[in-house]
CSV table of N, CA and C in Angstrom, one decimal:
chain,number,residue,atom,x,y,z
A,1,UNK,N,25.9,-11.3,-6.3
A,1,UNK,CA,24.7,-10.5,-6.5
A,1,UNK,C,23.5,-11.3,-6.0
A,2,UNK,N,22.6,-10.6,-5.3
A,2,UNK,CA,21.5,-11.2,-4.7
A,2,UNK,C,20.4,-11.5,-5.8
A,3,UNK,N,19.8,-12.7,-5.7
A,3,UNK,CA,18.8,-13.1,-6.6
A,3,UNK,C,17.5,-12.5,-6.2
A,4,UNK,N,16.9,-11.6,-7.0
A,4,UNK,CA,15.7,-10.9,-6.7
A,4,UNK,C,14.4,-11.5,-7.3
A,5,UNK,N,14.5,-12.7,-7.8
A,5,UNK,CA,13.4,-13.3,-8.5
A,5,UNK,C,12.8,-14.5,-7.7
A,6,UNK,N,13.3,-14.9,-6.6
A,6,UNK,CA,12.8,-16.1,-5.9
A,6,UNK,C,11.4,-15.8,-5.4
A,7,UNK,N,10.7,-16.9,-5.1
A,7,UNK,CA,9.3,-16.8,-4.6
A,7,UNK,C,9.3,-16.2,-3.2
A,8,UNK,N,8.4,-15.3,-2.9
A,8,UNK,CA,8.4,-14.7,-1.5
A,8,UNK,C,7.9,-15.7,-0.4
A,9,UNK,N,8.4,-15.4,0.8
A,9,UNK,CA,8.0,-16.1,1.9
A,9,UNK,C,6.5,-15.7,2.3
A,10,UNK,N,5.7,-16.7,2.5
A,10,UNK,CA,4.2,-16.4,2.7
A,10,UNK,C,3.7,-16.9,4.0
A,11,UNK,N,4.3,-16.6,5.1
A,11,UNK,CA,3.7,-17.1,6.4
A,11,UNK,C,3.1,-15.9,7.1
A,12,UNK,N,2.2,-16.2,8.0
A,12,UNK,CA,1.5,-15.2,8.7
A,12,UNK,C,2.4,-14.3,9.6
A,13,UNK,N,3.4,-14.8,10.2
A,13,UNK,CA,4.3,-14.0,11.0
A,13,UNK,C,5.0,-13.0,10.1
A,14,UNK,N,5.5,-13.4,9.0
A,14,UNK,CA,6.2,-12.4,8.1
A,14,UNK,C,5.2,-11.4,7.6
A,15,UNK,N,4.0,-11.9,7.2
A,15,UNK,CA,3.0,-10.9,6.8
A,15,UNK,C,2.6,-9.9,7.8
A,16,UNK,N,2.5,-10.3,9.0
A,16,UNK,CA,2.2,-9.3,10.1
A,16,UNK,C,3.4,-8.4,10.4
A,17,UNK,N,4.6,-8.9,10.3
A,17,UNK,CA,5.8,-8.1,10.6
A,17,UNK,C,5.9,-7.0,9.5
A,18,UNK,N,5.7,-7.4,8.3
A,18,UNK,CA,5.9,-6.4,7.2
A,18,UNK,C,4.7,-5.5,7.1
A,19,UNK,N,3.5,-5.9,7.5
A,19,UNK,CA,2.4,-5.0,7.6
A,19,UNK,C,2.6,-4.0,8.7
A,20,UNK,N,3.2,-4.4,9.8
A,20,UNK,CA,3.6,-3.4,10.8
A,20,UNK,C,4.5,-2.3,10.3
A,21,UNK,N,5.4,-2.7,9.4
A,21,UNK,CA,6.3,-1.7,8.8
A,21,UNK,C,5.5,-0.8,7.9
A,22,UNK,N,4.5,-1.3,7.2
A,22,UNK,CA,3.6,-0.5,6.3
A,22,UNK,C,2.8,0.4,7.2
A,23,UNK,N,2.4,0.0,8.4
A,23,UNK,CA,1.7,0.8,9.3
A,23,UNK,C,2.5,2.0,9.8
A,24,UNK,N,3.8,1.7,10.0
A,24,UNK,CA,4.8,2.8,10.4
A,24,UNK,C,4.8,3.9,9.3
A,25,UNK,N,4.8,3.5,8.0
A,25,UNK,CA,4.7,4.4,6.9
A,25,UNK,C,3.4,5.2,6.9
A,26,UNK,N,2.3,4.5,7.2
A,26,UNK,CA,1.0,5.1,7.3
A,26,UNK,C,1.0,6.2,8.4
A,27,UNK,N,1.7,6.0,9.5
A,27,UNK,CA,1.8,7.0,10.6
A,27,UNK,C,2.5,8.2,10.1
A,28,UNK,N,3.5,8.0,9.2
A,28,UNK,CA,4.2,9.2,8.6
A,28,UNK,C,3.3,10.0,7.8
A,29,UNK,N,2.4,9.4,7.0
A,29,UNK,CA,1.4,10.1,6.3
A,29,UNK,C,0.5,10.8,7.2
A,30,UNK,N,0.0,10.2,8.2
A,30,UNK,CA,-0.9,10.8,9.2
A,30,UNK,C,-0.2,12.0,9.8
A,31,UNK,N,1.0,11.9,10.2
A,31,UNK,CA,1.7,13.1,10.8
A,31,UNK,C,1.9,14.2,9.8
A,32,UNK,N,1.9,13.9,8.5
A,32,UNK,CA,2.1,14.9,7.5
A,32,UNK,C,0.8,15.5,7.1
A,33,UNK,N,-0.3,15.0,7.6
A,33,UNK,CA,-1.7,15.5,7.3
A,33,UNK,C,-2.2,14.9,6.0
A,34,UNK,N,-1.6,13.8,5.6
A,34,UNK,CA,-2.0,13.0,4.4
A,34,UNK,C,-2.9,11.9,4.8
A,35,UNK,N,-3.8,11.4,4.0
A,35,UNK,CA,-4.6,10.2,4.3
A,35,UNK,C,-3.6,9.1,4.6
A,36,UNK,N,-3.7,8.4,5.8
A,36,UNK,CA,-2.7,7.5,6.3
A,36,UNK,C,-2.7,6.1,5.7
A,37,UNK,N,-2.1,6.1,4.5
A,37,UNK,CA,-1.8,4.8,3.8
A,37,UNK,C,-0.3,4.6,3.7
A,38,UNK,N,0.1,3.4,4.1
A,38,UNK,CA,1.6,3.1,4.0
A,38,UNK,C,1.8,1.8,3.3
A,39,UNK,N,3.0,1.7,2.7
A,39,UNK,CA,3.3,0.5,2.0
A,39,UNK,C,4.8,0.2,2.1
A,40,UNK,N,5.1,-1.1,2.0
A,40,UNK,CA,6.5,-1.5,1.8
A,40,UNK,C,6.6,-2.6,0.8
A,41,UNK,N,7.7,-2.7,0.1
A,41,UNK,CA,8.0,-3.7,-0.9
A,41,UNK,C,9.0,-4.6,-0.3
A,42,UNK,N,8.8,-5.9,-0.3
A,42,UNK,CA,9.7,-6.9,0.3
A,42,UNK,C,10.1,-7.9,-0.8
A,43,UNK,N,11.4,-8.2,-0.8
A,43,UNK,CA,12.0,-9.2,-1.6
A,43,UNK,C,13.0,-10.0,-0.8
A,44,UNK,N,12.9,-11.3,-0.9
A,44,UNK,CA,13.8,-12.2,-0.2
A,44,UNK,C,13.9,-11.8,1.3
A,45,UNK,N,12.7,-11.5,1.9
A,45,UNK,CA,12.5,-11.2,3.3
A,45,UNK,C,13.2,-9.9,3.8
A,46,UNK,N,13.5,-9.0,2.8
A,46,UNK,CA,14.1,-7.8,3.1
A,46,UNK,C,13.2,-6.6,2.5
A,47,UNK,N,13.0,-5.6,3.2
A,47,UNK,CA,12.3,-4.4,2.7
A,47,UNK,C,13.2,-3.7,1.7
A,48,UNK,N,12.8,-3.6,0.5
A,48,UNK,CA,13.5,-2.9,-0.6
A,48,UNK,C,12.9,-1.6,-1.0
A,49,UNK,N,11.7,-1.3,-0.5
A,49,UNK,CA,11.1,0.0,-0.8
A,49,UNK,C,10.0,0.4,0.2
A,50,UNK,N,9.9,1.7,0.5
A,50,UNK,CA,9.0,2.2,1.4
A,50,UNK,C,8.3,3.4,0.8
A,51,UNK,N,7.0,3.6,1.3
A,51,UNK,CA,6.3,4.7,0.8
A,51,UNK,C,5.1,5.0,1.6
A,52,UNK,N,4.6,6.3,1.6
A,52,UNK,CA,3.4,6.7,2.3
A,52,UNK,C,2.7,7.7,1.4
A,53,UNK,N,1.4,7.9,1.6
A,53,UNK,CA,0.7,8.8,0.8
A,53,UNK,C,1.3,10.2,0.9
A,54,UNK,N,1.5,10.9,-0.3
A,54,UNK,CA,2.0,12.2,-0.3
A,54,UNK,C,1.4,13.1,-1.4
A,55,UNK,N,0.2,12.8,-1.9
A,55,UNK,CA,-0.3,13.7,-3.0
A,55,UNK,C,-0.4,15.1,-2.7
A,56,UNK,N,-0.8,15.5,-1.4
A,56,UNK,CA,-1.0,16.8,-1.0
A,56,UNK,C,0.4,17.6,-0.9
A,57,UNK,N,1.3,17.0,-0.2
A,57,UNK,CA,2.6,17.7,0.1
A,57,UNK,C,3.4,17.7,-1.2
A,58,UNK,N,3.3,16.8,-2.1
A,58,UNK,CA,4.1,16.8,-3.3
A,58,UNK,C,3.4,17.4,-4.5
A,59,UNK,N,2.1,17.7,-4.3
A,59,UNK,CA,1.3,18.3,-5.4
A,59,UNK,C,1.3,17.3,-6.6
A,60,UNK,N,1.2,16.0,-6.3
A,60,UNK,CA,1.3,15.0,-7.3
A,60,UNK,C,0.2,14.0,-7.0
A,61,UNK,N,-0.8,13.9,-7.9
A,61,UNK,CA,-2.0,13.0,-7.7
A,61,UNK,C,-1.6,11.6,-7.7
A,62,UNK,N,-0.4,11.2,-8.3
A,62,UNK,CA,0.0,9.8,-8.3
A,62,UNK,C,0.8,9.4,-7.1
A,63,UNK,N,1.0,10.3,-6.2
A,63,UNK,CA,1.9,10.0,-5.1
A,63,UNK,C,1.3,9.2,-4.0
A,64,UNK,N,0.6,8.1,-4.4
A,64,UNK,CA,0.0,7.2,-3.4
A,64,UNK,C,1.1,6.3,-2.8
A,65,UNK,N,0.8,5.8,-1.6
A,65,UNK,CA,1.8,5.0,-0.9
A,65,UNK,C,2.4,3.9,-1.7
A,66,UNK,N,1.5,3.2,-2.5
A,66,UNK,CA,2.0,2.1,-3.3
A,66,UNK,C,3.0,2.6,-4.4
A,67,UNK,N,2.6,3.7,-5.0
A,67,UNK,CA,3.5,4.3,-6.1
A,67,UNK,C,4.8,4.7,-5.5
A,68,UNK,N,4.8,5.3,-4.3
A,68,UNK,CA,6.1,5.7,-3.7
A,68,UNK,C,6.9,4.5,-3.3
A,69,UNK,N,6.3,3.5,-2.8
A,69,UNK,CA,7.1,2.3,-2.3
A,69,UNK,C,7.7,1.5,-3.6
A,70,UNK,N,6.9,1.4,-4.6
A,70,UNK,CA,7.3,0.7,-5.8
A,70,UNK,C,8.4,1.5,-6.5
A,71,UNK,N,8.3,2.8,-6.6
A,71,UNK,CA,9.4,3.6,-7.1
A,71,UNK,C,10.7,3.5,-6.4
A,72,UNK,N,10.5,3.5,-5.0
A,72,UNK,CA,11.7,3.3,-4.2
A,72,UNK,C,12.4,2.0,-4.4
A,73,UNK,N,11.5,0.9,-4.4
A,73,UNK,CA,12.1,-0.4,-4.6
A,73,UNK,C,12.8,-0.6,-6.0
A,74,UNK,N,12.2,0.0,-7.0
A,74,UNK,CA,12.7,-0.1,-8.4
A,74,UNK,C,14.1,0.6,-8.4
A,75,UNK,N,14.2,1.8,-7.8
A,75,UNK,CA,15.5,2.5,-7.7
A,75,UNK,C,16.5,1.7,-7.0
A,76,UNK,N,16.1,1.1,-5.9
A,76,UNK,CA,17.0,0.3,-5.0
A,76,UNK,C,17.5,-0.9,-5.7
A,77,UNK,N,16.8,-1.6,-6.5
A,77,UNK,CA,17.3,-2.8,-7.1
A,77,UNK,C,17.7,-2.6,-8.6
A,78,UNK,N,17.5,-1.4,-9.1
A,78,UNK,CA,17.9,-1.0,-10.4
A,78,UNK,C,17.1,-1.7,-11.5
A,79,UNK,N,15.8,-1.9,-11.2
A,79,UNK,CA,15.0,-2.6,-12.2
A,79,UNK,C,13.5,-2.2,-12.0
A,80,UNK,N,12.8,-1.8,-13.0
A,80,UNK,CA,11.4,-1.5,-12.8
A,80,UNK,C,10.5,-2.7,-12.7
A,81,UNK,N,11.0,-3.9,-13.0
A,81,UNK,CA,10.3,-5.1,-12.9
A,81,UNK,C,10.6,-5.7,-11.5
A,82,UNK,N,9.6,-5.9,-10.7
A,82,UNK,CA,9.8,-6.3,-9.3
A,82,UNK,C,9.4,-7.8,-9.1
A,83,UNK,N,9.9,-8.6,-10.0
A,83,UNK,CA,9.5,-10.0,-9.9
A,83,UNK,C,9.9,-10.6,-8.6
A,84,UNK,N,9.0,-11.5,-8.1
A,84,UNK,CA,9.3,-12.1,-6.8
A,84,UNK,C,9.1,-11.3,-5.6
A,85,UNK,N,8.7,-10.0,-5.8
A,85,UNK,CA,8.5,-9.1,-4.6
A,85,UNK,C,7.0,-9.1,-4.2
A,86,UNK,N,6.8,-8.8,-2.9
A,86,UNK,CA,5.5,-8.6,-2.3
A,86,UNK,C,5.3,-7.2,-1.9
A,87,UNK,N,4.2,-6.6,-2.2
A,87,UNK,CA,3.8,-5.3,-1.7
A,87,UNK,C,2.9,-5.5,-0.5
A,88,UNK,N,3.2,-4.8,0.6
A,88,UNK,CA,2.3,-4.8,1.8
A,88,UNK,C,1.8,-3.4,1.8
A,89,UNK,N,0.5,-3.2,1.9
A,89,UNK,CA,-0.1,-1.9,1.9
A,89,UNK,C,-1.3,-1.9,2.9
A,90,UNK,N,-1.4,-0.9,3.6
A,90,UNK,CA,-2.4,-0.9,4.7
A,90,UNK,C,-3.9,-0.8,4.3
A,91,UNK,N,-4.1,-0.3,3.1
A,91,UNK,CA,-5.5,-0.2,2.5
A,91,UNK,C,-5.5,-0.8,1.1
A,92,UNK,N,-6.6,-1.5,0.8
A,92,UNK,CA,-6.7,-2.1,-0.5
A,92,UNK,C,-6.5,-1.1,-1.6
A,93,UNK,N,-5.7,-1.4,-2.6
A,93,UNK,CA,-5.3,-0.4,-3.7
A,93,UNK,C,-6.4,0.0,-4.5
A,94,UNK,N,-6.2,1.3,-5.0
A,94,UNK,CA,-7.2,1.9,-6.0
A,94,UNK,C,-6.9,1.3,-7.4
A,95,UNK,N,-7.7,1.8,-8.4
A,95,UNK,CA,-7.5,1.4,-9.8
A,95,UNK,C,-6.1,1.7,-10.3
A,96,UNK,N,-5.6,3.0,-10.0
A,96,UNK,CA,-4.3,3.3,-10.5
A,96,UNK,C,-3.2,2.4,-10.0
A,97,UNK,N,-3.3,2.2,-8.7
A,97,UNK,CA,-2.2,1.4,-8.0
A,97,UNK,C,-2.3,-0.1,-8.4
A,98,UNK,N,-3.5,-0.6,-8.6
A,98,UNK,CA,-3.7,-1.9,-9.1
A,98,UNK,C,-3.0,-2.1,-10.4
A,99,UNK,N,-3.2,-1.2,-11.3
A,99,UNK,CA,-2.6,-1.2,-12.6
A,99,UNK,C,-1.0,-1.2,-12.5
A,100,UNK,N,-0.6,-0.4,-11.6
A,100,UNK,CA,0.9,-0.3,-11.3
A,100,UNK,C,1.4,-1.7,-10.8
A,101,UNK,N,0.7,-2.4,-10.0
A,101,UNK,CA,1.1,-3.7,-9.6
A,101,UNK,C,1.3,-4.6,-10.7
A,102,UNK,N,0.4,-4.6,-11.7
A,102,UNK,CA,0.5,-5.4,-12.9
A,102,UNK,C,1.7,-5.1,-13.7
A,103,UNK,N,1.9,-3.8,-13.9
A,103,UNK,CA,3.0,-3.3,-14.8
A,103,UNK,C,4.4,-3.6,-14.1
A,104,UNK,N,4.4,-3.5,-12.8
A,104,UNK,CA,5.7,-3.7,-12.1
A,104,UNK,C,6.0,-5.2,-11.9
A,105,UNK,N,5.1,-6.1,-12.2
A,105,UNK,CA,5.2,-7.5,-12.1
A,105,UNK,C,5.4,-8.0,-10.6
A,106,UNK,N,4.7,-7.3,-9.7
A,106,UNK,CA,4.7,-7.7,-8.3
A,106,UNK,C,4.1,-9.1,-8.3
A,107,UNK,N,4.8,-10.0,-7.5
A,107,UNK,CA,4.3,-11.4,-7.3
A,107,UNK,C,3.1,-11.5,-6.4
A,108,UNK,N,3.1,-10.7,-5.4
A,108,UNK,CA,2.1,-10.9,-4.3
A,108,UNK,C,1.7,-9.6,-3.7
A,109,UNK,N,0.4,-9.4,-3.4
A,109,UNK,CA,-0.1,-8.2,-2.8
A,109,UNK,C,-0.7,-8.7,-1.4
A,110,UNK,N,-0.3,-8.0,-0.4
A,110,UNK,CA,-0.9,-8.2,0.9
A,110,UNK,C,-1.4,-6.9,1.4
A,111,UNK,N,-2.7,-6.8,1.7
A,111,UNK,CA,-3.2,-5.5,2.2
A,111,UNK,C,-4.0,-5.7,3.5
A,112,UNK,N,-4.1,-4.6,4.2
A,112,UNK,CA,-4.7,-4.6,5.5
A,112,UNK,C,-6.3,-4.6,5.4
A,113,UNK,N,-6.8,-3.4,5.3
A,113,UNK,CA,-8.2,-3.2,5.3
A,113,UNK,C,-8.8,-3.0,3.9
A,114,UNK,N,-10.0,-3.4,3.8
A,114,UNK,CA,-10.8,-3.2,2.5
A,114,UNK,C,-11.1,-1.7,2.3
A,115,UNK,N,-11.2,-1.3,1.1
A,115,UNK,CA,-11.6,0.1,0.7
A,115,UNK,C,-12.9,0.0,-0.1
A,116,UNK,N,-14.1,0.0,0.6
A,116,UNK,CA,-15.4,-0.3,0.0
A,116,UNK,C,-15.7,0.7,-1.2
A,117,UNK,N,-15.3,1.9,-1.1
A,117,UNK,CA,-15.7,2.9,-2.2
A,117,UNK,C,-14.8,2.8,-3.4
A,118,UNK,N,-13.5,2.6,-3.2
A,118,UNK,CA,-12.5,2.7,-4.3
A,118,UNK,C,-11.6,1.5,-4.4
A,119,UNK,N,-11.7,0.5,-3.6
A,119,UNK,CA,-10.8,-0.6,-3.7
A,119,UNK,C,-11.0,-1.4,-5.0
A,120,UNK,N,-9.9,-1.6,-5.7
A,120,UNK,CA,-10.0,-2.2,-7.0
A,120,UNK,C,-9.5,-3.6,-7.1
A,121,UNK,N,-9.3,-4.2,-5.9
A,121,UNK,CA,-8.8,-5.6,-5.9
A,121,UNK,C,-10.0,-6.6,-5.5
A,122,UNK,N,-10.7,-6.2,-4.4
A,122,UNK,CA,-11.8,-7.1,-3.9
A,122,UNK,C,-13.1,-6.3,-3.7
A,123,UNK,N,-13.1,-5.1,-3.4
A,123,UNK,CA,-14.3,-4.3,-2.9
A,123,UNK,C,-15.1,-3.8,-4.1
A,124,UNK,N,-14.8,-2.6,-4.6
A,124,UNK,CA,-15.6,-2.0,-5.6
A,124,UNK,C,-15.4,-2.6,-7.0
A,125,UNK,N,-14.1,-3.0,-7.2
A,125,UNK,CA,-13.8,-3.7,-8.5
A,125,UNK,C,-12.9,-4.9,-8.1
A,126,UNK,N,-12.8,-5.8,-9.1
A,126,UNK,CA,-11.9,-6.9,-8.9
A,126,UNK,C,-11.0,-7.0,-10.2
A,127,UNK,N,-10.2,-6.0,-10.3
A,127,UNK,CA,-9.3,-5.8,-11.6
A,127,UNK,C,-8.4,-7.0,-11.8
A,128,UNK,N,-7.8,-7.5,-10.7
A,128,UNK,CA,-6.8,-8.6,-10.8
A,128,UNK,C,-7.4,-9.9,-11.3
A,129,UNK,N,-8.7,-10.0,-11.3
A,129,UNK,CA,-9.4,-11.2,-11.7
A,129,UNK,C,-9.8,-11.2,-13.2
A,130,UNK,N,-9.5,-10.1,-13.9
A,130,UNK,CA,-9.8,-9.9,-15.3
A,130,UNK,C,-8.9,-10.8,-16.1
A,131,UNK,N,-9.4,-11.5,-17.1
A,131,UNK,CA,-8.6,-12.5,-17.9
A,131,UNK,C,-7.7,-11.8,-18.9
A,132,UNK,N,-7.8,-10.5,-19.1
A,132,UNK,CA,-7.1,-9.8,-20.2
A,132,UNK,C,-5.6,-9.5,-19.8
A,133,UNK,N,-5.3,-9.6,-18.5
A,133,UNK,CA,-3.9,-9.3,-18.1
A,133,UNK,C,-2.9,-10.4,-18.3
A,134,UNK,N,-1.7,-10.1,-18.7
A,134,UNK,CA,-0.7,-11.1,-18.9
A,134,UNK,C,0.1,-11.4,-17.7
A,135,UNK,N,-0.3,-10.9,-16.5
A,135,UNK,CA,0.4,-11.1,-15.3
A,135,UNK,C,-0.6,-11.4,-14.2
A,136,UNK,N,-0.4,-12.4,-13.4
A,136,UNK,CA,-1.3,-12.7,-12.3
A,136,UNK,C,-0.6,-12.4,-11.0
A,137,UNK,N,-1.3,-12.0,-10.0
A,137,UNK,CA,-0.8,-11.6,-8.7
A,137,UNK,C,-1.5,-12.3,-7.6
A,138,UNK,N,-0.7,-12.9,-6.7
A,138,UNK,CA,-1.3,-13.6,-5.5
A,138,UNK,C,-1.8,-12.5,-4.6
A,139,UNK,N,-3.0,-12.6,-4.0
A,139,UNK,CA,-3.6,-11.6,-3.1
A,139,UNK,C,-4.0,-12.2,-1.8
A,140,UNK,N,-3.6,-11.4,-0.7
A,140,UNK,CA,-4.1,-11.8,0.6
A,140,UNK,C,-4.6,-10.5,1.3
A,141,UNK,N,-5.8,-10.4,1.7
A,141,UNK,CA,-6.3,-9.3,2.3
A,141,UNK,C,-6.6,-9.5,3.8
A,142,UNK,N,-6.8,-8.5,4.5
A,142,UNK,CA,-7.2,-8.6,5.9
A,142,UNK,C,-6.1,-8.8,6.9
A,143,UNK,N,-4.9,-8.6,6.5
A,143,UNK,CA,-3.7,-8.7,7.5
A,143,UNK,C,-3.7,-7.5,8.4
A,144,UNK,N,-3.8,-7.7,9.7
A,144,UNK,CA,-3.9,-6.6,10.6
A,144,UNK,C,-4.9,-5.5,10.3
A,145,UNK,N,-6.1,-6.0,9.7
A,145,UNK,CA,-7.1,-5.1,9.2
A,145,UNK,C,-7.6,-4.2,10.3
A,146,UNK,N,-7.8,-4.6,11.5
A,146,UNK,CA,-8.3,-3.7,12.6
A,146,UNK,C,-7.3,-2.6,12.8
A,147,UNK,N,-6.0,-2.9,12.9
A,147,UNK,CA,-5.0,-1.8,13.1
A,147,UNK,C,-5.0,-0.9,11.9
A,148,UNK,N,-5.1,-1.4,10.7
A,148,UNK,CA,-5.0,-0.5,9.5
A,148,UNK,C,-6.3,0.4,9.5
A,149,UNK,N,-7.4,-0.2,9.8
A,149,UNK,CA,-8.7,0.5,9.8
A,149,UNK,C,-8.7,1.6,10.9
A,150,UNK,N,-8.1,1.3,12.1
A,150,UNK,CA,-8.1,2.2,13.2
A,150,UNK,C,-7.3,3.5,12.8
A,151,UNK,N,-6.2,3.3,12.2
A,151,UNK,CA,-5.4,4.5,11.8
A,151,UNK,C,-6.2,5.4,10.9
A,152,UNK,N,-6.9,4.8,9.9
A,152,UNK,CA,-7.8,5.6,9.0
A,152,UNK,C,-8.9,6.3,9.8
A,153,UNK,N,-9.6,5.6,10.7
A,153,UNK,CA,-10.7,6.1,11.5
A,153,UNK,C,-10.2,7.3,12.3
A,154,UNK,N,-9.0,7.1,13.0
A,154,UNK,CA,-8.5,8.2,13.8
A,154,UNK,C,-8.2,9.4,13.0
A,155,UNK,N,-7.7,9.3,11.8
A,155,UNK,CA,-7.3,10.4,11.0
A,155,UNK,C,-8.6,11.1,10.6
A,156,UNK,N,-9.6,10.4,10.1
A,156,UNK,CA,-10.8,11.1,9.6
A,156,UNK,C,-11.6,11.7,10.8
A,157,UNK,N,-11.6,11.1,11.9
A,157,UNK,CA,-12.2,11.6,13.1
A,157,UNK,C,-11.6,13.0,13.5
A,158,UNK,N,-10.3,13.0,13.5
A,158,UNK,CA,-9.6,14.3,13.7
A,158,UNK,C,-9.9,15.4,12.7
A,159,UNK,N,-10.0,15.0,11.5
A,159,UNK,CA,-10.4,15.9,10.4
A,159,UNK,C,-11.8,16.4,10.6
A,160,UNK,N,-12.7,15.6,10.9
A,160,UNK,CA,-14.1,16.0,11.2
A,160,UNK,C,-14.2,17.0,12.3
A,161,UNK,N,-13.4,16.7,13.4
A,161,UNK,CA,-13.4,17.6,14.6
A,161,UNK,C,-12.8,18.9,14.2
A,162,UNK,N,-11.8,18.9,13.4
A,162,UNK,CA,-11.2,20.2,13.0
A,162,UNK,C,-12.1,21.0,12.2
A,163,UNK,N,-12.8,20.4,11.3
A,163,UNK,CA,-13.8,21.0,10.4
A,163,UNK,C,-14.9,21.6,11.2
A,164,UNK,N,-15.3,20.9,12.2
A,164,UNK,CA,-16.4,21.3,13.1
A,164,UNK,C,-16.0,22.6,13.9
A,165,UNK,N,-14.8,22.6,14.4
A,165,UNK,CA,-14.2,23.7,15.1
A,165,UNK,C,-14.2,25.0,14.3
A,166,UNK,N,-13.8,24.8,13.0
A,166,UNK,CA,-13.7,25.9,12.1
A,166,UNK,C,-15.1,26.5,11.8
A,167,UNK,N,-16.1,25.7,11.7
A,167,UNK,CA,-17.5,26.1,11.5
A,167,UNK,C,-18.0,26.9,12.7
A,168,UNK,N,-17.6,26.5,13.9
A,168,UNK,CA,-18.0,27.1,15.1
A,168,UNK,C,-17.5,28.5,15.3
A,169,UNK,N,-16.4,28.8,14.6
A,169,UNK,CA,-15.8,30.2,14.8
A,169,UNK,C,-16.5,31.3,14.2
């Protein structure tokens, strides 16, 4: 049986490789017409969970990329506690997803681009720095930030153009 509790590998090459996998998930969200956020959960240098934003298509407001990836990982290892795992997500997590990281006992969070309006890790709020939580998470932001930001910008540019075309009719 594989040990799922060892400390994660934390080098830049691994971080970029796994962020690229999260970007592939974001592209799936993009193609589905969802806000393009993607995530993967990694343990012992292996992806154990994948997810992308799906609240519109699933009619589920909690179906954020992080939620989908963590659910997938928990099912795959048979445990809702994901000790020793790293979550890679293309955009800084929101309040709901930050709480989820604490409850799932993620060891490490690596995100791509900041979310100035709703980011709950470093931007709008700093929830993981609150002393009341019984679990601490290592955080690294800005991994492939330009690539992650570009996917979001492309998506919203296309949405604005489509909205403009509708108004012109």
